[in-house]
Amino acid sequence: MTFSSQGKSQATDFLNCSHCGNFAPMDIVASHYFSTQDLESDDCRAHSKQGWTHQMLYCVACSKVTLTKSFSHEDMEPEDDHEFETLYPSSQEVGVDPSLPLPVLIAHNEALQARKISANAYAILLGRMLEVICENRNVQGKNLFEKLKTLAEKGELPSNLVGVAKGLRILRNIGVHELPLLR
């Protein structure tokens, strides 16, 4: 991981935020280098430093921090691969409730992946996730709005989500169909 200087603040190259999945540079809030040892070369008796850099990174998309560590030594070129690890959040802390039915979990993960790429694709796949939930609950209806309304009437879904689904239907239609360019 390298960083670029922008005035006094520094930012990383493009990274995935472990909290929200956003793919963008992250602000480096703090950085600390810890030397592990001095290496002495037999040939030229020169000393080479190696060690770990711990960084606290701030995601501007979700306002959460990530703690990382990376290994480097002074003979490494900036474009060399560094040993890089995300310490926080751990992979066990990220994600959704594993007790969700597998088809719902898969649809949710697909939507999250699309979120990083395209708002249109994200809206479409969120709608698909709601359809998968309805399928999983064996809800009948001629469209998603009616199915969600039925779930709300049964008390399995908050009733205010039905209105949100109506707006999502409109967003899905916009995302699916090409809009004419404004001239």
PDB file of C-alpha atoms in Angstrom:
ATOM      1  CA  MET A   1       0.000   0.000   0.000  1.00  0.00           C
ATOM      2  CA  THR A   2       1.377   3.382  -0.915  1.00  0.00           C
ATOM      3  CA  PHE A   3       0.093   6.799  -0.184  1.00  0.00           C
ATOM      4  CA  SER A   4       0.070  10.118  -1.925  1.00  0.00           C
ATOM      5  CA  SER A   5       0.389  13.500  -0.353  1.00  0.00           C
ATOM      6  CA  GLN A   6      -2.382  16.031  -0.825  1.00  0.00           C
ATOM      7  CA  GLY A   7      -1.306  19.149   1.014  1.00  0.00           C
ATOM      8  CA  LYS A   8      -0.910  18.190   4.671  1.00  0.00           C
ATOM      9  CA  SER A   9      -3.336  15.271   4.544  1.00  0.00           C
ATOM     10  CA  GLN A  10      -2.325  11.933   3.078  1.00  0.00           C
ATOM     11  CA  ALA A  11      -4.434   9.302   1.380  1.00  0.00           C
ATOM     12  CA  THR A  12      -3.922   5.713   0.302  1.00  0.00           C
ATOM     13  CA  ASP A  13      -4.242   4.378  -3.200  1.00  0.00           C
ATOM     14  CA  PHE A  14      -7.656   2.937  -4.043  1.00  0.00           C
ATOM     15  CA  LEU A  15      -8.675   0.383  -1.392  1.00  0.00           C
ATOM     16  CA  ASN A  16     -11.840  -1.494  -0.453  1.00  0.00           C
ATOM     17  CA  CYS A  17     -13.308  -0.307   2.839  1.00  0.00           C
ATOM     18  CA  SER A  18     -13.869  -3.359   5.036  1.00  0.00           C
ATOM     19  CA  HIS A  19     -16.955  -1.718   6.554  1.00  0.00           C
ATOM     20  CA  CYS A  20     -18.965  -0.527   3.548  1.00  0.00           C
ATOM     21  CA  GLY A  21     -17.131  -1.991   0.543  1.00  0.00           C
ATOM     22  CA  ASN A  22     -16.504   1.419  -1.046  1.00  0.00           C
ATOM     23  CA  PHE A  23     -13.512   1.337  -3.420  1.00  0.00           C
ATOM     24  CA  ALA A  24     -11.716   4.666  -3.120  1.00  0.00           C
ATOM     25  CA  PRO A  25      -8.669   6.289  -1.534  1.00  0.00           C
ATOM     26  CA  MET A  26      -8.889   6.414   2.260  1.00  0.00           C
ATOM     27  CA  ASP A  27      -7.530   9.227   4.419  1.00  0.00           C
ATOM     28  CA  ILE A  28      -4.535   8.254   6.550  1.00  0.00           C
ATOM     29  CA  VAL A  29      -5.472   9.485  10.022  1.00  0.00           C
ATOM     30  CA  ALA A  30      -2.382   8.108  11.790  1.00  0.00           C
ATOM     31  CA  SER A  31       0.699   6.130  10.842  1.00  0.00           C
ATOM     32  CA  HIS A  32       3.360   4.474  13.008  1.00  0.00           C
ATOM     33  CA  TYR A  33       6.508   2.661  11.851  1.00  0.00           C
ATOM     34  CA  PHE A  34       8.010  -0.069  14.048  1.00  0.00           C
ATOM     35  CA  SER A  35      11.483  -1.332  13.077  1.00  0.00           C
ATOM     36  CA  THR A  36      11.950  -5.074  13.527  1.00  0.00           C
ATOM     37  CA  GLN A  37      15.701  -5.208  13.002  1.00  0.00           C
ATOM     38  CA  ASP A  38      18.721  -3.835  11.188  1.00  0.00           C
ATOM     39  CA  LEU A  39      20.074  -6.028   8.439  1.00  0.00           C
ATOM     40  CA  GLU A  40      23.799  -5.859   7.810  1.00  0.00           C
ATOM     41  CA  SER A  41      25.012  -6.713   4.336  1.00  0.00           C
ATOM     42  CA  ASP A  42      28.290  -8.661   4.199  1.00  0.00           C
ATOM     43  CA  ASP A  43      29.188  -7.095   0.851  1.00  0.00           C
ATOM     44  CA  CYS A  44      29.061  -3.381   1.588  1.00  0.00           C
ATOM     45  CA  ARG A  45      28.441  -3.375   5.360  1.00  0.00           C
ATOM     46  CA  ALA A  46      25.460  -1.117   4.723  1.00  0.00           C
ATOM     47  CA  HIS A  47      22.469  -1.200   7.030  1.00  0.00           C
ATOM     48  CA  SER A  48      18.968  -1.777   5.768  1.00  0.00           C
ATOM     49  CA  LYS A  49      15.863  -1.017   7.817  1.00  0.00           C
ATOM     50  CA  GLN A  50      12.818  -3.269   7.825  1.00  0.00           C
ATOM     51  CA  GLY A  51       9.645  -3.128   9.835  1.00  0.00           C
ATOM     52  CA  TRP A  52       5.911  -2.793  10.172  1.00  0.00           C
ATOM     53  CA  THR A  53       3.817   0.255   9.464  1.00  0.00           C
ATOM     54  CA  HIS A  54       0.496   0.465  11.297  1.00  0.00           C
ATOM     55  CA  GLN A  55      -2.049   2.885   9.840  1.00  0.00           C
ATOM     56  CA  MET A  56      -5.472   4.118  10.844  1.00  0.00           C
ATOM     57  CA  LEU A  57      -7.495   4.822   7.698  1.00  0.00           C
ATOM     58  CA  TYR A  58     -10.703   6.850   7.467  1.00  0.00           C
ATOM     59  CA  CYS A  59     -13.380   6.033   4.882  1.00  0.00           C
ATOM     60  CA  VAL A  60     -15.127   9.182   3.668  1.00  0.00           C
ATOM     61  CA  ALA A  61     -18.071   7.105   2.415  1.00  0.00           C
ATOM     62  CA  CYS A  62     -19.092   5.523   5.742  1.00  0.00           C
ATOM     63  CA  SER A  63     -17.070   7.605   8.254  1.00  0.00           C
ATOM     64  CA  LYS A  64     -15.550   4.499   9.849  1.00  0.00           C
ATOM     65  CA  VAL A  65     -11.907   3.670  10.497  1.00  0.00           C
ATOM     66  CA  THR A  66      -9.853   0.673   9.462  1.00  0.00           C
ATOM     67  CA  LEU A  67      -6.599  -0.392  11.134  1.00  0.00           C
ATOM     68  CA  THR A  68      -3.953  -1.962   8.886  1.00  0.00           C
ATOM     69  CA  LYS A  69      -0.367  -3.128   9.058  1.00  0.00           C
ATOM     70  CA  SER A  70       2.112  -3.604   6.261  1.00  0.00           C
ATOM     71  CA  PHE A  71       5.680  -4.868   6.112  1.00  0.00           C
ATOM     72  CA  SER A  72       8.413  -3.092   4.198  1.00  0.00           C
ATOM     73  CA  HIS A  73      12.150  -2.551   4.028  1.00  0.00           C
ATOM     74  CA  GLU A  74      14.089   0.289   2.497  1.00  0.00           C
ATOM     75  CA  ASP A  75      15.275  -1.753  -0.482  1.00  0.00           C
ATOM     76  CA  MET A  76      11.691  -2.278  -1.649  1.00  0.00           C
ATOM     77  CA  GLU A  77      10.453  -0.235  -4.558  1.00  0.00           C
ATOM     78  CA  PRO A  78       7.147   1.660  -4.026  1.00  0.00           C
ATOM     79  CA  GLU A  79       5.410  -0.551  -6.595  1.00  0.00           C
ATOM     80  CA  ASP A  80       6.602  -3.781  -4.900  1.00  0.00           C
ATOM     81  CA  ASP A  81       3.933  -5.856  -3.211  1.00  0.00           C
ATOM     82  CA  HIS A  82       3.965  -5.269   0.514  1.00  0.00           C
ATOM     83  CA  GLU A  83       2.719  -7.770   3.053  1.00  0.00           C
ATOM     84  CA  PHE A  84      -0.590  -6.090   3.974  1.00  0.00           C
ATOM     85  CA  GLU A  85      -3.170  -7.060   6.594  1.00  0.00           C
ATOM     86  CA  THR A  86      -6.398  -5.498   7.832  1.00  0.00           C
ATOM     87  CA  LEU A  87      -6.430  -5.752  11.628  1.00  0.00           C
ATOM     88  CA  TYR A  88      -9.782  -4.055  12.194  1.00  0.00           C
ATOM     89  CA  PRO A  89     -12.479  -4.824  11.332  1.00  0.00           C
ATOM     90  CA  SER A  90     -11.663  -8.519  11.287  1.00  0.00           C
ATOM     91  CA  SER A  91     -13.307 -10.649   8.623  1.00  0.00           C
ATOM     92  CA  GLN A  92     -15.515 -12.215  11.324  1.00  0.00           C
ATOM     93  CA  GLU A  93     -16.913  -8.755  12.207  1.00  0.00           C
ATOM     94  CA  VAL A  94     -17.944  -7.877   8.653  1.00  0.00           C
ATOM     95  CA  GLY A  95     -21.102  -9.156   7.052  1.00  0.00           C
ATOM     96  CA  VAL A  96     -24.727  -9.882   7.752  1.00  0.00           C
ATOM     97  CA  ASP A  97     -26.565 -12.248  10.036  1.00  0.00           C
ATOM     98  CA  PRO A  98     -25.419 -15.762   9.031  1.00  0.00           C
ATOM     99  CA  SER A  99     -28.774 -17.178  10.130  1.00  0.00           C
ATOM    100  CA  LEU A 100     -30.415 -15.645   7.035  1.00  0.00           C
ATOM    101  CA  PRO A 101     -31.597 -18.238   4.505  1.00  0.00           C
ATOM    102  CA  LEU A 102     -28.838 -18.986   1.994  1.00  0.00           C
ATOM    103  CA  PRO A 103     -30.665 -17.569  -1.078  1.00  0.00           C
ATOM    104  CA  VAL A 104     -31.264 -14.279   0.777  1.00  0.00           C
ATOM    105  CA  LEU A 105     -27.640 -14.144   1.931  1.00  0.00           C
ATOM    106  CA  ILE A 106     -26.403 -14.737  -1.633  1.00  0.00           C
ATOM    107  CA  ALA A 107     -28.728 -12.056  -3.053  1.00  0.00           C
ATOM    108  CA  HIS A 108     -27.599  -9.610  -0.354  1.00  0.00           C
ATOM    109  CA  ASN A 109     -23.900 -10.232  -1.071  1.00  0.00           C
ATOM    110  CA  GLU A 110     -24.470  -9.781  -4.811  1.00  0.00           C
ATOM    111  CA  ALA A 111     -26.159  -6.442  -4.162  1.00  0.00           C
ATOM    112  CA  LEU A 112     -23.286  -5.309  -1.930  1.00  0.00           C
ATOM    113  CA  GLN A 113     -20.765  -6.145  -4.647  1.00  0.00           C
ATOM    114  CA  ALA A 114     -22.737  -4.149  -7.217  1.00  0.00           C
ATOM    115  CA  ARG A 115     -22.923  -1.183  -4.820  1.00  0.00           C
ATOM    116  CA  LYS A 116     -19.215  -0.539  -5.400  1.00  0.00           C
ATOM    117  CA  ILE A 117     -19.667  -0.517  -9.167  1.00  0.00           C
ATOM    118  CA  SER A 118     -23.017   0.991 -10.108  1.00  0.00           C
ATOM    119  CA  ALA A 119     -25.904   2.629  -8.259  1.00  0.00           C
ATOM    120  CA  ASN A 120     -28.270   1.362 -10.977  1.00  0.00           C
ATOM    121  CA  ALA A 121     -27.090  -2.236 -10.591  1.00  0.00           C
ATOM    122  CA  TYR A 122     -27.281  -1.885  -6.813  1.00  0.00           C
ATOM    123  CA  ALA A 123     -30.933  -0.754  -6.956  1.00  0.00           C
ATOM    124  CA  ILE A 124     -31.819  -3.599  -9.317  1.00  0.00           C
ATOM    125  CA  LEU A 125     -30.154  -6.227  -7.122  1.00  0.00           C
ATOM    126  CA  LEU A 126     -31.706  -4.829  -3.936  1.00  0.00           C
ATOM    127  CA  GLY A 127     -35.072  -5.306  -5.590  1.00  0.00           C
ATOM    128  CA  ARG A 128     -34.054  -8.838  -6.515  1.00  0.00           C
ATOM    129  CA  MET A 129     -33.066  -9.459  -2.890  1.00  0.00           C
ATOM    130  CA  LEU A 130     -36.557  -8.374  -1.772  1.00  0.00           C
ATOM    131  CA  GLU A 131     -38.050 -10.756  -4.341  1.00  0.00           C
ATOM    132  CA  VAL A 132     -35.890 -13.587  -2.960  1.00  0.00           C
ATOM    133  CA  ILE A 133     -37.148 -12.807   0.550  1.00  0.00           C
ATOM    134  CA  CYS A 134     -40.733 -13.030  -0.715  1.00  0.00           C
ATOM    135  CA  GLU A 135     -39.982 -16.312  -2.499  1.00  0.00           C
ATOM    136  CA  ASN A 136     -38.388 -17.670   0.659  1.00  0.00           C
ATOM    137  CA  ARG A 137     -41.502 -16.745   2.674  1.00  0.00           C
ATOM    138  CA  ASN A 138     -43.833 -18.246  -0.019  1.00  0.00           C
ATOM    139  CA  VAL A 139     -45.683 -14.951  -0.466  1.00  0.00           C
ATOM    140  CA  GLN A 140     -48.159 -14.683  -3.327  1.00  0.00           C
ATOM    141  CA  GLY A 141     -48.881 -11.512  -5.297  1.00  0.00           C
ATOM    142  CA  LYS A 142     -48.758 -10.096  -8.788  1.00  0.00           C
ATOM    143  CA  ASN A 143     -45.793  -7.788  -8.077  1.00  0.00           C
ATOM    144  CA  LEU A 144     -43.168  -7.040  -5.457  1.00  0.00           C
ATOM    145  CA  PHE A 145     -45.193  -4.221  -3.918  1.00  0.00           C
ATOM    146  CA  GLU A 146     -48.163  -6.533  -3.263  1.00  0.00           C
ATOM    147  CA  LYS A 147     -45.917  -9.276  -1.888  1.00  0.00           C
ATOM    148  CA  LEU A 148     -44.232  -6.882   0.558  1.00  0.00           C
ATOM    149  CA  LYS A 149     -47.620  -5.505   1.549  1.00  0.00           C
ATOM    150  CA  THR A 150     -48.726  -9.061   2.382  1.00  0.00           C
ATOM    151  CA  LEU A 151     -45.589  -9.595   4.502  1.00  0.00           C
ATOM    152  CA  ALA A 152     -46.316  -6.334   6.346  1.00  0.00           C
ATOM    153  CA  GLU A 153     -49.925  -7.395   6.981  1.00  0.00           C
ATOM    154  CA  LYS A 154     -48.631 -10.670   8.476  1.00  0.00           C
ATOM    155  CA  GLY A 155     -46.301  -8.671  10.740  1.00  0.00           C
ATOM    156  CA  GLU A 156     -43.168 -10.173   9.156  1.00  0.00           C
ATOM    157  CA  LEU A 157     -42.010  -6.855   7.715  1.00  0.00           C
ATOM    158  CA  PRO A 158     -42.232  -3.278   9.000  1.00  0.00           C
ATOM    159  CA  SER A 159     -45.084  -1.539   7.159  1.00  0.00           C
ATOM    160  CA  ASN A 160     -42.930   1.512   6.344  1.00  0.00           C
ATOM    161  CA  LEU A 161     -40.692  -0.725   4.207  1.00  0.00           C
ATOM    162  CA  VAL A 162     -43.609  -1.233   1.811  1.00  0.00           C
ATOM    163  CA  GLY A 163     -43.462   2.456   0.862  1.00  0.00           C
ATOM    164  CA  VAL A 164     -39.694   2.223   0.444  1.00  0.00           C
ATOM    165  CA  ALA A 165     -40.200  -0.751  -1.883  1.00  0.00           C
ATOM    166  CA  LYS A 166     -42.512   1.345  -4.035  1.00  0.00           C
ATOM    167  CA  GLY A 167     -39.719   3.913  -4.437  1.00  0.00           C
ATOM    168  CA  LEU A 168     -37.232   1.105  -5.102  1.00  0.00           C
ATOM    169  CA  ARG A 169     -39.454  -0.151  -7.927  1.00  0.00           C
ATOM    170  CA  ILE A 170     -39.184   3.270  -9.573  1.00  0.00           C
ATOM    171  CA  LEU A 171     -35.380   3.294  -9.087  1.00  0.00           C
ATOM    172  CA  ARG A 172     -35.149  -0.218 -10.543  1.00  0.00           C
ATOM    173  CA  ASN A 173     -37.080   0.869 -13.626  1.00  0.00           C
ATOM    174  CA  ILE A 174     -34.786   3.855 -14.082  1.00  0.00           C
ATOM    175  CA  GLY A 175     -31.731   1.612 -13.643  1.00  0.00           C
ATOM    176  CA  VAL A 176     -32.957  -1.015 -16.093  1.00  0.00           C
ATOM    177  CA  HIS A 177     -34.095   1.275 -18.887  1.00  0.00           C
ATOM    178  CA  GLU A 178     -31.787   3.620 -20.716  1.00  0.00           C
ATOM    179  CA  LEU A 179     -32.783   7.242 -20.260  1.00  0.00           C
ATOM    180  CA  PRO A 180     -32.547   9.646 -23.219  1.00  0.00           C
ATOM    181  CA  LEU A 181     -29.706  12.119 -22.962  1.00  0.00           C
ATOM    182  CA  LEU A 182     -30.695  15.592 -21.931  1.00  0.00           C
ATOM    183  CA  ARG A 183     -29.939  18.133 -24.647  1.00  0.00           C
TER     184      ARG A 183
END
